[in-house]
mmCIF file of C-alpha atoms in Angstrom:
data_model
loop_
_atom_site.group_PDB
_atom_site.id
_atom_site.type_symbol
_atom_site.label_atom_id
_atom_site.label_comp_id
_atom_site.label_asym_id
_atom_site.label_seq_id
_atom_site.Cartn_x
_atom_site.Cartn_y
_atom_site.Cartn_z
ATOM 1 C CA MET P 1 32.083 -9.907 16.156
ATOM 2 C CA LEU P 2 28.856 -9.789 18.170
ATOM 3 C CA SER P 3 27.055 -6.468 18.445
ATOM 4 C CA GLN P 4 27.162 -4.840 21.873
ATOM 5 C CA ALA P 5 24.035 -2.738 21.225
ATOM 6 C CA PRO P 6 20.992 -3.619 23.379
ATOM 7 C CA GLY P 7 18.734 -6.285 21.889
ATOM 8 C CA PRO P 8 15.720 -8.528 22.511
ATOM 9 C CA ILE P 9 15.490 -11.380 25.004
ATOM 10 C CA GLY P 10 16.021 -14.640 23.138
ATOM 11 C CA ILE P 11 13.824 -17.644 23.879
ATOM 12 C CA PHE P 12 14.763 -20.964 22.321
ATOM 13 C CA ASP P 13 12.861 -24.222 22.109
ATOM 14 C CA SER P 14 13.228 -27.332 20.022
ATOM 15 C CA GLY P 15 9.610 -26.897 18.966
ATOM 16 C CA TYR P 16 6.484 -25.100 20.097
ATOM 17 C CA GLY P 17 6.361 -25.825 23.826
ATOM 18 C CA GLY P 18 8.570 -22.865 24.649
ATOM 19 C CA LEU P 19 5.660 -20.682 23.576
ATOM 20 C CA THR P 20 4.099 -21.490 26.980
ATOM 21 C CA ILE P 21 7.269 -20.089 28.601
ATOM 22 C CA LEU P 22 7.167 -17.024 26.350
ATOM 23 C CA HIS P 23 3.502 -16.508 27.234
ATOM 24 C CA GLY P 24 4.237 -16.653 30.975
ATOM 25 C CA ILE P 25 7.128 -14.210 30.648
ATOM 26 C CA ARG P 26 5.170 -11.742 28.515
ATOM 27 C CA GLN P 27 2.301 -11.802 31.018
ATOM 28 C CA LEU P 28 4.658 -10.534 33.735
ATOM 29 C CA LEU P 29 7.160 -8.567 31.630
ATOM 30 C CA PRO P 30 5.303 -7.264 28.556
ATOM 31 C CA GLN P 31 7.528 -4.224 28.117
ATOM 32 C CA TYR P 32 10.541 -6.116 26.707
ATOM 33 C CA ASP P 33 11.285 -7.214 23.150
ATOM 34 C CA TYR P 34 11.461 -10.965 22.525
ATOM 35 C CA LEU P 35 12.954 -13.126 19.781
ATOM 36 C CA TYR P 36 11.548 -16.655 19.772
ATOM 37 C CA LEU P 37 13.403 -19.372 17.862
ATOM 38 C CA GLY P 38 11.924 -22.823 17.335
ATOM 39 C CA ASP P 39 14.150 -25.544 15.857
ATOM 40 C CA ASN P 40 11.037 -27.247 14.526
ATOM 41 C CA ALA P 41 12.805 -28.937 11.614
ATOM 42 C CA ARG P 42 14.834 -31.085 14.050
ATOM 43 C CA ALA P 43 12.285 -31.532 16.818
ATOM 44 C CA PRO P 44 11.673 -33.403 19.010
ATOM 45 C CA TYR P 45 14.828 -33.280 21.127
ATOM 46 C CA GLY P 46 13.419 -35.494 23.894
ATOM 47 C CA THR P 47 14.827 -38.793 22.587
ATOM 48 C CA ARG P 48 18.131 -37.466 21.199
ATOM 49 C CA SER P 49 21.550 -37.991 22.784
ATOM 50 C CA PHE P 50 23.284 -35.460 25.036
ATOM 51 C CA ASP P 51 25.837 -34.646 22.314
ATOM 52 C CA VAL P 52 23.215 -33.985 19.635
ATOM 53 C CA VAL P 53 21.011 -31.857 21.924
ATOM 54 C CA TYR P 54 24.063 -29.864 23.015
ATOM 55 C CA GLU P 55 25.193 -29.210 19.421
ATOM 56 C CA PHE P 56 21.714 -28.201 18.207
ATOM 57 C CA THR P 57 21.180 -25.953 21.228
ATOM 58 C CA ARG P 58 24.611 -24.334 20.851
ATOM 59 C CA GLN P 59 23.831 -23.515 17.218
ATOM 60 C CA ALA P 60 20.563 -21.861 18.247
ATOM 61 C CA VAL P 61 22.198 -19.844 21.032
ATOM 62 C CA VAL P 62 24.892 -18.589 18.629
ATOM 63 C CA LYS P 63 22.189 -17.578 16.116
ATOM 64 C CA LEU P 64 20.272 -15.627 18.775
ATOM 65 C CA PHE P 65 23.494 -13.931 19.927
ATOM 66 C CA GLU P 66 24.243 -12.964 16.300
ATOM 67 C CA MET P 67 20.729 -11.488 16.059
ATOM 68 C CA GLY P 68 21.402 -9.157 18.978
ATOM 69 C CA CYS P 69 20.299 -11.082 22.090
ATOM 70 C CA HIS P 70 22.439 -10.660 25.205
ATOM 71 C CA LEU P 71 20.266 -13.008 27.247
ATOM 72 C CA VAL P 72 18.875 -16.321 25.975
ATOM 73 C CA ILE P 73 16.417 -18.502 27.857
ATOM 74 C CA LEU P 74 16.283 -22.171 26.943
ATOM 75 C CA GLY P 75 12.505 -22.550 27.060
ATOM 76 C CA CYS P 76 12.981 -26.292 26.611
ATOM 77 C CA ASN P 77 13.453 -28.787 29.426
ATOM 78 C CA THR P 78 15.493 -31.196 27.295
ATOM 79 C CA ALA P 79 17.916 -28.465 26.204
ATOM 80 C CA SER P 80 18.094 -27.183 29.793
ATOM 81 C CA ALA P 81 18.830 -30.720 31.005
ATOM 82 C CA LYS P 82 21.340 -31.762 28.368
ATOM 83 C CA ALA P 83 23.020 -28.594 27.066
ATOM 84 C CA LEU P 84 22.747 -25.640 29.459
ATOM 85 C CA ARG P 85 25.658 -26.407 31.777
ATOM 86 C CA THR P 86 28.108 -27.120 28.943
ATOM 87 C CA ILE P 87 27.124 -23.932 27.120
ATOM 88 C CA GLN P 88 27.473 -21.870 30.305
ATOM 89 C CA GLN P 89 30.855 -23.341 31.243
ATOM 90 C CA ASN P 90 32.518 -23.984 27.878
ATOM 91 C CA ASP P 91 30.943 -21.774 25.232
ATOM 92 C CA LEU P 92 30.039 -18.461 26.897
ATOM 93 C CA PRO P 93 33.627 -17.629 27.959
ATOM 94 C CA ARG P 94 34.673 -18.018 24.309
ATOM 95 C CA LEU P 95 31.630 -16.459 22.610
ATOM 96 C CA ASP P 96 31.129 -13.496 24.962
ATOM 97 C CA PRO P 97 31.628 -13.684 28.749
ATOM 98 C CA GLN P 98 29.090 -10.845 29.203
ATOM 99 C CA ARG P 99 26.183 -12.788 27.643
ATOM 100 C CA ARG P 100 24.009 -15.190 29.571
ATOM 101 C CA VAL P 101 22.026 -18.370 28.897
ATOM 102 C CA LEU P 102 19.430 -19.490 31.448
ATOM 103 C CA GLY P 103 17.239 -22.598 31.654
ATOM 104 C CA VAL P 104 13.798 -23.560 32.924
ATOM 105 C CA ILE P 105 14.681 -26.353 35.370
ATOM 106 C CA ARG P 106 16.360 -24.367 38.137
ATOM 107 C CA PRO P 107 13.544 -21.767 38.531
ATOM 108 C CA THR P 108 11.074 -24.620 38.978
ATOM 109 C CA ALA P 109 13.355 -26.446 41.404
ATOM 110 C CA GLU P 110 13.792 -23.270 43.468
ATOM 111 C CA VAL P 111 10.075 -22.833 44.149
ATOM 112 C CA ILE P 112 9.177 -26.473 44.714
ATOM 113 C CA GLY P 113 10.221 -26.424 48.370
ATOM 114 C CA SER P 114 7.526 -23.853 49.129
ATOM 115 C CA LEU P 115 4.851 -25.703 47.128
ATOM 116 C CA THR P 116 5.062 -29.262 48.456
ATOM 117 C CA ARG P 117 3.578 -29.903 51.889
ATOM 118 C CA ASN P 118 4.857 -33.425 52.541
ATOM 119 C CA ARG P 119 8.125 -33.366 50.486
ATOM 120 C CA HIS P 120 6.937 -35.955 47.916
ATOM 121 C CA VAL P 121 7.226 -34.539 44.375
ATOM 122 C CA GLY P 122 6.450 -36.056 40.967
ATOM 123 C CA ILE P 123 7.753 -35.108 37.510
ATOM 124 C CA PHE P 124 6.135 -35.625 34.109
ATOM 125 C CA ALA P 125 8.673 -35.014 31.325
ATOM 126 C CA THR P 126 10.193 -36.330 28.107
ATOM 127 C CA GLU P 127 12.356 -39.426 28.121
ATOM 128 C CA GLY P 128 15.499 -37.321 27.757
ATOM 129 C CA THR P 129 14.706 -35.094 30.733
ATOM 130 C CA ILE P 130 13.776 -38.034 32.956
ATOM 131 C CA LYS P 131 16.923 -39.982 32.026
ATOM 132 C CA SER P 132 19.107 -36.947 32.666
ATOM 133 C CA GLN P 133 17.920 -36.837 36.309
ATOM 134 C CA SER P 134 18.236 -33.035 36.039
ATOM 135 C CA TYR P 135 15.178 -32.270 38.154
ATOM 136 C CA ASN P 136 16.241 -34.717 40.847
ATOM 137 C CA LEU P 137 19.736 -33.186 40.977
ATOM 138 C CA GLU P 138 18.565 -29.559 41.048
ATOM 139 C CA ILE P 139 15.871 -30.209 43.655
ATOM 140 C CA HIS P 140 18.210 -32.219 45.885
ATOM 141 C CA LYS P 141 20.857 -29.465 45.758
ATOM 142 C CA LEU P 142 18.311 -27.096 47.289
ATOM 143 C CA TYR P 143 16.082 -29.494 49.247
ATOM 144 C CA PRO P 144 17.885 -32.758 50.097
ATOM 145 C CA ASP P 145 14.833 -34.015 52.007
ATOM 146 C CA ILE P 146 12.437 -34.014 49.033
ATOM 147 C CA LEU P 147 11.676 -37.382 47.435
ATOM 148 C CA VAL P 148 11.422 -37.030 43.641
ATOM 149 C CA SER P 149 9.789 -39.570 41.300
ATOM 150 C CA GLY P 150 9.616 -39.112 37.532
ATOM 151 C CA VAL P 151 7.749 -40.644 34.609
ATOM 152 C CA ALA P 152 8.415 -40.144 30.884
ATOM 153 C CA CYS P 153 5.329 -39.322 28.798
ATOM 154 C CA PRO P 154 6.316 -40.033 25.173
ATOM 155 C CA PHE P 155 2.873 -39.535 23.620
ATOM 156 C CA TRP P 156 1.975 -36.262 25.302
ATOM 157 C CA VAL P 157 3.880 -33.939 22.938
ATOM 158 C CA PRO P 158 2.274 -35.396 19.772
ATOM 159 C CA LEU P 159 -1.154 -35.117 21.417
ATOM 160 C CA VAL P 160 -0.584 -31.382 21.840
ATOM 161 C CA GLU P 161 1.039 -30.722 18.463
ATOM 162 C CA TYR P 162 -1.678 -32.570 16.551
ATOM 163 C CA ASN P 163 -4.326 -30.622 18.462
ATOM 164 C CA GLU P 164 -5.610 -33.779 20.173
ATOM 165 C CA ALA P 165 -5.231 -32.510 23.748
ATOM 166 C CA ASP P 166 -9.016 -32.449 24.216
ATOM 167 C CA SER P 167 -9.703 -35.673 22.313
ATOM 168 C CA PRO P 168 -10.961 -38.939 23.900
ATOM 169 C CA GLY P 169 -7.658 -40.528 22.855
ATOM 170 C CA ALA P 170 -5.801 -38.208 25.216
ATOM 171 C CA ASP P 171 -7.700 -39.619 28.200
ATOM 172 C CA TYR P 172 -5.978 -42.994 27.956
ATOM 173 C CA PHE P 173 -2.430 -41.641 27.702
ATOM 174 C CA VAL P 174 -2.877 -39.035 30.434
ATOM 175 C CA ASN P 175 -4.575 -41.365 32.908
ATOM 176 C CA LYS P 176 -1.994 -44.114 32.259
ATOM 177 C CA ARG P 177 0.969 -41.864 33.175
ATOM 178 C CA ILE P 178 -0.775 -40.462 36.256
ATOM 179 C CA GLU P 179 -1.430 -44.004 37.497
ATOM 180 C CA GLN P 180 2.191 -44.932 36.746
ATOM 181 C CA LEU P 181 3.566 -41.944 38.667
ATOM 182 C CA LEU P 182 1.366 -42.523 41.705
ATOM 183 C CA SER P 183 2.289 -46.208 41.739
ATOM 184 C CA LEU P 184 5.931 -45.115 42.182
ATOM 185 C CA ASP P 185 4.987 -42.920 45.150
ATOM 186 C CA PRO P 186 1.353 -42.775 46.337
ATOM 187 C CA ASP P 187 2.246 -39.906 48.708
ATOM 188 C CA ILE P 188 3.062 -37.367 45.966
ATOM 189 C CA ASP P 189 1.338 -34.048 46.709
ATOM 190 C CA THR P 190 2.940 -31.866 43.993
ATOM 191 C CA VAL P 191 3.577 -32.673 40.323
ATOM 192 C CA ILE P 192 5.838 -30.654 38.007
ATOM 193 C CA LEU P 193 4.967 -30.538 34.318
ATOM 194 C CA GLY P 194 8.582 -30.855 33.183
ATOM 195 C CA CYS P 195 7.894 -30.280 29.489
ATOM 196 C CA THR P 196 6.641 -26.997 28.108
ATOM 197 C CA HIS P 197 3.983 -28.701 25.966
ATOM 198 C CA TYR P 198 2.228 -30.263 28.927
ATOM 199 C CA PRO P 199 0.300 -27.192 30.192
ATOM 200 C CA LEU P 200 -1.974 -27.613 27.168
ATOM 201 C CA LEU P 201 -3.004 -30.959 28.653
ATOM 202 C CA LEU P 202 -3.917 -29.383 31.999
ATOM 203 C CA PRO P 203 -7.696 -29.922 31.702
ATOM 204 C CA LYS P 204 -7.139 -33.650 31.106
ATOM 205 C CA ILE P 205 -4.453 -33.902 33.786
ATOM 206 C CA ARG P 206 -6.727 -32.230 36.350
ATOM 207 C CA GLN P 207 -9.562 -34.575 35.346
ATOM 208 C CA TYR P 208 -7.564 -37.687 36.279
ATOM 209 C CA MET P 209 -5.251 -36.355 39.010
ATOM 210 C CA PRO P 210 -6.548 -37.144 42.510
ATOM 211 C CA PRO P 211 -7.864 -34.059 44.350
ATOM 212 C CA GLY P 212 -5.390 -32.262 46.574
ATOM 213 C CA ILE P 213 -2.364 -32.759 44.321
ATOM 214 C CA ARG P 214 -0.866 -29.469 43.142
ATOM 215 C CA ILE P 215 0.109 -29.290 39.457
ATOM 216 C CA VAL P 216 3.015 -26.973 38.662
ATOM 217 C CA ALA P 217 3.316 -25.465 35.162
ATOM 218 C CA GLN P 218 6.588 -23.642 34.608
ATOM 219 C CA GLY P 219 5.653 -20.440 32.765
ATOM 220 C CA GLU P 220 4.814 -18.235 35.736
ATOM 221 C CA TYR P 221 7.799 -19.448 37.788
ATOM 222 C CA VAL P 222 10.285 -18.891 34.967
ATOM 223 C CA ALA P 223 8.800 -15.404 34.496
ATOM 224 C CA THR P 224 9.134 -14.580 38.204
ATOM 225 C CA SER P 225 12.685 -15.933 38.211
ATOM 226 C CA LEU P 226 13.594 -13.733 35.223
ATOM 227 C CA HIS P 227 12.124 -10.677 36.942
ATOM 228 C CA GLN P 228 14.212 -11.417 40.040
ATOM 229 C CA TYR P 229 17.271 -12.009 37.869
ATOM 230 C CA PHE P 230 16.901 -8.534 36.377
ATOM 231 C CA LEU P 231 16.635 -7.016 39.862
ATOM 232 C CA ARG P 232 19.922 -8.704 40.797
ATOM 233 C CA HIS P 233 21.585 -7.888 37.449
ATOM 234 C CA PRO P 234 20.501 -4.376 36.361
ATOM 235 C CA ASP P 235 23.393 -4.299 33.867
ATOM 236 C CA MET P 236 21.807 -7.178 31.930
ATOM 237 C CA GLU P 237 18.338 -5.644 32.232
ATOM 238 C CA GLN P 238 19.673 -2.498 30.537
ATOM 239 C CA ARG P 239 20.951 -4.599 27.630
ATOM 240 C CA CYS P 240 17.403 -5.795 26.842
ATOM 241 C CA THR P 241 15.360 -3.496 24.620
ATOM 242 C CA LYS P 242 11.868 -2.435 25.613
ATOM 243 C CA GLY P 243 9.389 -2.028 22.788
ATOM 244 C CA GLY P 244 6.845 -4.713 23.623
ATOM 245 C CA ARG P 245 7.579 -6.510 20.345
ATOM 246 C CA THR P 246 7.977 -10.244 19.617
ATOM 247 C CA ARG P 247 9.536 -11.827 16.532
ATOM 248 C CA TYR P 248 9.144 -15.503 15.711
ATOM 249 C CA LEU P 249 11.683 -17.624 13.857
ATOM 250 C CA THR P 250 11.441 -21.274 12.824
ATOM 251 C CA THR P 251 13.808 -23.692 11.085
ATOM 252 C CA GLU P 252 10.815 -25.342 9.424
ATOM 253 C CA ASN P 253 7.643 -24.310 7.603
ATOM 254 C CA PRO P 254 6.407 -20.875 8.786
ATOM 255 C CA GLU P 255 2.802 -21.787 7.951
ATOM 256 C CA ARG P 256 2.962 -24.858 10.176
ATOM 257 C CA PHE P 257 4.430 -22.696 12.957
ATOM 258 C CA LYS P 258 1.569 -20.204 12.583
ATOM 259 C CA GLU P 259 -0.982 -23.006 13.060
ATOM 260 C CA GLN P 260 0.773 -24.257 16.184
ATOM 261 C CA ALA P 261 1.208 -20.750 17.615
ATOM 262 C CA GLN P 262 -2.555 -20.359 17.375
ATOM 263 C CA ILE P 263 -2.922 -23.460 19.603
ATOM 264 C CA PHE P 264 -0.325 -22.312 22.128
ATOM 265 C CA LEU P 265 -0.861 -18.537 22.174
ATOM 266 C CA HIS P 266 -4.422 -18.112 20.838
ATOM 267 C CA GLU P 267 -3.194 -15.368 18.542
ATOM 268 C CA THR P 268 -2.031 -15.005 14.948
ATOM 269 C CA VAL P 269 1.698 -14.364 14.576
ATOM 270 C CA GLN P 270 4.100 -13.499 11.753
ATOM 271 C CA VAL P 271 6.878 -16.064 11.331
ATOM 272 C CA GLU P 272 10.232 -15.987 9.534
ATOM 273 C CA ASN P 273 12.277 -18.949 8.345
ATOM 274 C CA VAL P 274 15.866 -19.251 9.597
ATOM 275 C CA THR P 275 18.753 -21.679 9.052
ATOM 276 C CA LEU P 276 21.035 -22.822 11.870
#
């Protein structure tokens, strides 16, 4: 039986990238309590099948519900692309119809219409997110006139996690994907970073991206979307505790997580190990 007492906002990611989402949310909404769960032992999710991503994500959502969260944000594009809809439609009615799970793709899709000037949009993401066509589908639901082109960037996550984002080796992989995307559509004027690791590559991306192209990182838009969600759903807002605290959980080595959190958050955090 799940507790009905108010609890923290849960944020789940397959690895560390969701820390950029957490950072964006805490910048705007620092008063809430947060519980971050990284399934680092089984990351990355980007190349896994729909069924595997769904099962891993469902396990994480259940764990966060059991730890008191009424609202869970999938701070992972792959999980949002491959698992969110099934969890919302099939699992929530059975687990607890009053709890909610939100993703990071729709908030980004909602704002893109106001950001692009010429309706040509590019996506950088993992192979799984690109293959799922989730961004294309969400954007076209809202803005049928926008042309969307996407490129998978398989080496970008390791560059970030091995702290090579500023290395000369990153130049090759970043420039190569930018050239590939612009060869698909030279008229792109707005590019979405459709993986939560990619904001750490922003200096390199800006270096090689032609001037005048807007680069969209998700953190601030997910944060704004959550704020608006609370305004529309005050009952859910009241179920989220406000103490300004954040707990970090990982399915892998806490020391490794601490090192990565330093890269993503520029702060030292306390981490607990958890089993899903």
